[in-house]
Coordinates of C-alpha atoms and ligand atoms in Angstrom, one line a residue:
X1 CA 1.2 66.2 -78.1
X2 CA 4.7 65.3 -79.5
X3 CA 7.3 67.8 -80.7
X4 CA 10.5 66.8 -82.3
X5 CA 13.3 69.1 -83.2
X6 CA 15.3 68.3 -86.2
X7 CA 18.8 70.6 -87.7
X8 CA 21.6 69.2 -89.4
X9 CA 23.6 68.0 -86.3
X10 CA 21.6 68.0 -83.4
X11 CA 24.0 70.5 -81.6
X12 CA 23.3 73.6 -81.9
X13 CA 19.8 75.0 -83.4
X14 CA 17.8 72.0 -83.0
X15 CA 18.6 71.4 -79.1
X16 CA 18.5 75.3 -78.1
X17 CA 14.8 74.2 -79.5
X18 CA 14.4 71.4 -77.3
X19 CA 15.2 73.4 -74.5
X20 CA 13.5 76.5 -75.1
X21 CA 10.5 75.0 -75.8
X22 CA 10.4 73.2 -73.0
X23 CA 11.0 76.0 -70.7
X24 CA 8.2 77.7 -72.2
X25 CA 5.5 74.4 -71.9
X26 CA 6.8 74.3 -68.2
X27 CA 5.8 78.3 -67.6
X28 CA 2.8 77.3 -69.1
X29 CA 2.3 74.4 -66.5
X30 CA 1.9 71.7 -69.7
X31 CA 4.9 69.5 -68.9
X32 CA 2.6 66.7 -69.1
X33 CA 0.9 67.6 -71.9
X34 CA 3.3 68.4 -74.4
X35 CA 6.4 66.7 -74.9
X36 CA 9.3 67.7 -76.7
X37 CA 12.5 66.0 -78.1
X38 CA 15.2 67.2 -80.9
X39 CA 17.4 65.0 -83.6
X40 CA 19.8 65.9 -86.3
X41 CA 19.3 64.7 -89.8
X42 CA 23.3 63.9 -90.3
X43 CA 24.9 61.5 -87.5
X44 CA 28.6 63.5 -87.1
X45 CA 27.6 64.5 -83.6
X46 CA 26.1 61.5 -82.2
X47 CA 26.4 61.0 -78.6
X48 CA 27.9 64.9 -78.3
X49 CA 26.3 67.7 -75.9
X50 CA 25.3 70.7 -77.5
X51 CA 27.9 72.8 -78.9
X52 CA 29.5 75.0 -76.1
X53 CA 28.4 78.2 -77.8
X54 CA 24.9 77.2 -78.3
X55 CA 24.9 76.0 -74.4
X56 CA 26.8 79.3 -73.1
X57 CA 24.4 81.5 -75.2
X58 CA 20.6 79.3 -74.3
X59 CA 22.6 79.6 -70.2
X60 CA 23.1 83.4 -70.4
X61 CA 19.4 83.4 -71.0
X62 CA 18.5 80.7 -68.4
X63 CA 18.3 77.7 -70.5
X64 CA 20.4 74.9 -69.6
X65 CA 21.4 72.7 -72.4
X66 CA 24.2 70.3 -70.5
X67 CA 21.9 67.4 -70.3
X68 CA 21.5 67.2 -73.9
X69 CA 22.7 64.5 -76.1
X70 CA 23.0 64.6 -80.0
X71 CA 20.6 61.5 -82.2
X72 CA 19.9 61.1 -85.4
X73 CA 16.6 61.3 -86.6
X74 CA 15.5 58.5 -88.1
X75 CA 11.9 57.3 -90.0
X76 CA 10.2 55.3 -87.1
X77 CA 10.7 58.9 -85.2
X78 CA 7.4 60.0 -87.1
X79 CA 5.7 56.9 -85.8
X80 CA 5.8 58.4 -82.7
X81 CA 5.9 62.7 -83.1
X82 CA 2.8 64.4 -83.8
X83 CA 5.0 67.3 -85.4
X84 CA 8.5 67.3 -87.0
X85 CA 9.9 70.8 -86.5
X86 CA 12.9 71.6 -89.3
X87 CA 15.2 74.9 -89.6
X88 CA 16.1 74.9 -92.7
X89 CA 14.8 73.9 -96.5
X90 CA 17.9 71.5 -96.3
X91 CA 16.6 69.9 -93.2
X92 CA 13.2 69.6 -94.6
X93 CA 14.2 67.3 -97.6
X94 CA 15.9 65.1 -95.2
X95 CA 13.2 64.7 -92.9
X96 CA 10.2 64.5 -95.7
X97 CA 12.6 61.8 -97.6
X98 CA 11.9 59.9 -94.6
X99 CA 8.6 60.2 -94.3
X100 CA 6.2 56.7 -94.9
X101 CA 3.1 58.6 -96.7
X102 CA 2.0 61.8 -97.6
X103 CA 0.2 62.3 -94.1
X104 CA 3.2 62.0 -92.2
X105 CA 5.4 64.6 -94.2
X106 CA 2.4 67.0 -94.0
X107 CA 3.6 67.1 -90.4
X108 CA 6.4 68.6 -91.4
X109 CA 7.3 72.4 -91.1
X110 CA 9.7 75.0 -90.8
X111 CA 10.0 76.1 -87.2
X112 CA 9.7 80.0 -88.1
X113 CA 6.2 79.0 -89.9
X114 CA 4.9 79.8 -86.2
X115 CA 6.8 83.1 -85.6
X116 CA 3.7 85.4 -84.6
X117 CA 5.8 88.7 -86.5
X118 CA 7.3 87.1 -89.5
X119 CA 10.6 89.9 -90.6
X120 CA 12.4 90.1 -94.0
X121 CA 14.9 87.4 -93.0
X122 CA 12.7 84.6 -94.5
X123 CA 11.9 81.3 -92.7
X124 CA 14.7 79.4 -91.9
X125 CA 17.1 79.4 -89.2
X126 CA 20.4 79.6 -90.4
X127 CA 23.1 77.2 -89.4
X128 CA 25.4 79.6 -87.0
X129 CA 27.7 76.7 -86.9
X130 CA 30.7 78.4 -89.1
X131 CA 29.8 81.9 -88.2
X132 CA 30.8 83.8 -84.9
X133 CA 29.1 84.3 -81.3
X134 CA 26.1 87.1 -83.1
X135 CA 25.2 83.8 -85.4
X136 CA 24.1 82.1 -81.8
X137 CA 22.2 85.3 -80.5
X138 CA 20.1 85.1 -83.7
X139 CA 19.6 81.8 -83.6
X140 CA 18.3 81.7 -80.0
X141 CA 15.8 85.0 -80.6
X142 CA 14.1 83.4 -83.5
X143 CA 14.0 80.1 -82.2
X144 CA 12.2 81.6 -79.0
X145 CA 9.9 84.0 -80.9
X146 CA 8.6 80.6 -83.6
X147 CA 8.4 78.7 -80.1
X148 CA 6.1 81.1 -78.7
X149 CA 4.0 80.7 -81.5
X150 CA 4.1 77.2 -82.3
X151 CA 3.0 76.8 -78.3
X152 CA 0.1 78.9 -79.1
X153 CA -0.7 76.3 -82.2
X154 CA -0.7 73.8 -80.2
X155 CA -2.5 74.7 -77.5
X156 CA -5.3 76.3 -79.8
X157 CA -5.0 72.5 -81.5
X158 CA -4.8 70.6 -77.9
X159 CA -8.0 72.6 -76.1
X160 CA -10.7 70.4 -75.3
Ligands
4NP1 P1 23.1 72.3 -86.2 O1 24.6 72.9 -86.6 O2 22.6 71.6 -87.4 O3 22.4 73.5 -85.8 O4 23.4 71.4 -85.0 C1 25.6 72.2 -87.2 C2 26.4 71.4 -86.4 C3 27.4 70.7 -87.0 C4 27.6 70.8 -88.4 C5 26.8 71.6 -89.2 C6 25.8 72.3 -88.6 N1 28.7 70.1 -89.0 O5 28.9 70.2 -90.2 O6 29.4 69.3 -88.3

């Protein structure tokens, strides 16, 4: 299984994705099992590491971020990703735009689809880009409550 990542410029929500869900596939012992990637749908950051307050907030919380590096996502992407995971409604017309047929935007969702306790705050993640340091706390608790439940989605969808 094949999990790719997508925000606006692949440094900040998108890769505190990435590497949140991959901490939580390794504590599950799936590393080999479920893979997981992340991609912007603009190309202003390509080639940057995460944005330092996205990294200093997912390393206060044990992620590390460092290693990441920002691509753009592109149309062959869903050639090889089972699912495209997208913050916003923005992102989401990006990414469908790109898709070659109807089956491969079905695979298509908003990340917070998979939050077990959906809140009032609807189901994006907002871009904390412009905002202050709180905008990055946010981000990183609903991005880590939808990736708890998208890892039980997929391992309800992955049992043999
Ligand atoms: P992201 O945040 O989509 O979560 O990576 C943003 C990063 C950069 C910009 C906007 C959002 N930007 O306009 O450069």
């Amino acid at each position: 299984m094949k999990l790719c990542f997508v925000c606006l410029g692949n440094i900040c929500r998108s890769p505190t994705a990435e590497g949140v869900m991959r901490a939580l596939v390794d504590e599950a012992g799936l590393a080999g099992r479920i893979e997981v990637d992340s991609a912007g749908t603009a190309a202003y950051h390509v080639g940057e590491p995460p944005d330092r307050r996205a990294q200093a907030t997912a390393a206060a919380r044990g992620v590390d971020l460092s290693g990441l590096r920002a691509r753009r996502f592109h149309a062959g992407d869903f050639a090889y990703f089972d699912l495209v995971l997208v913050m916003d409604r923005s992102n989401y017309v990006d990414v469908v735009d790109l898709a070659p047929d109807h089956a491969a935007a079905a695979r298509v969702h908003l990340l917070r689809e998979f939050e077990p306790e959906r809140g009032e705050d609807g189901l994006e993640v907002g871009d904390p880009y412009y905002g202050g340091p709180d905008g990055f706390d946010r981000v990183f608790d609903q991005i880590t409550e939808a990736c708890r439940g998208l890892l039980a989605h997929v391992q309800q969808r992955s049992a043999p």
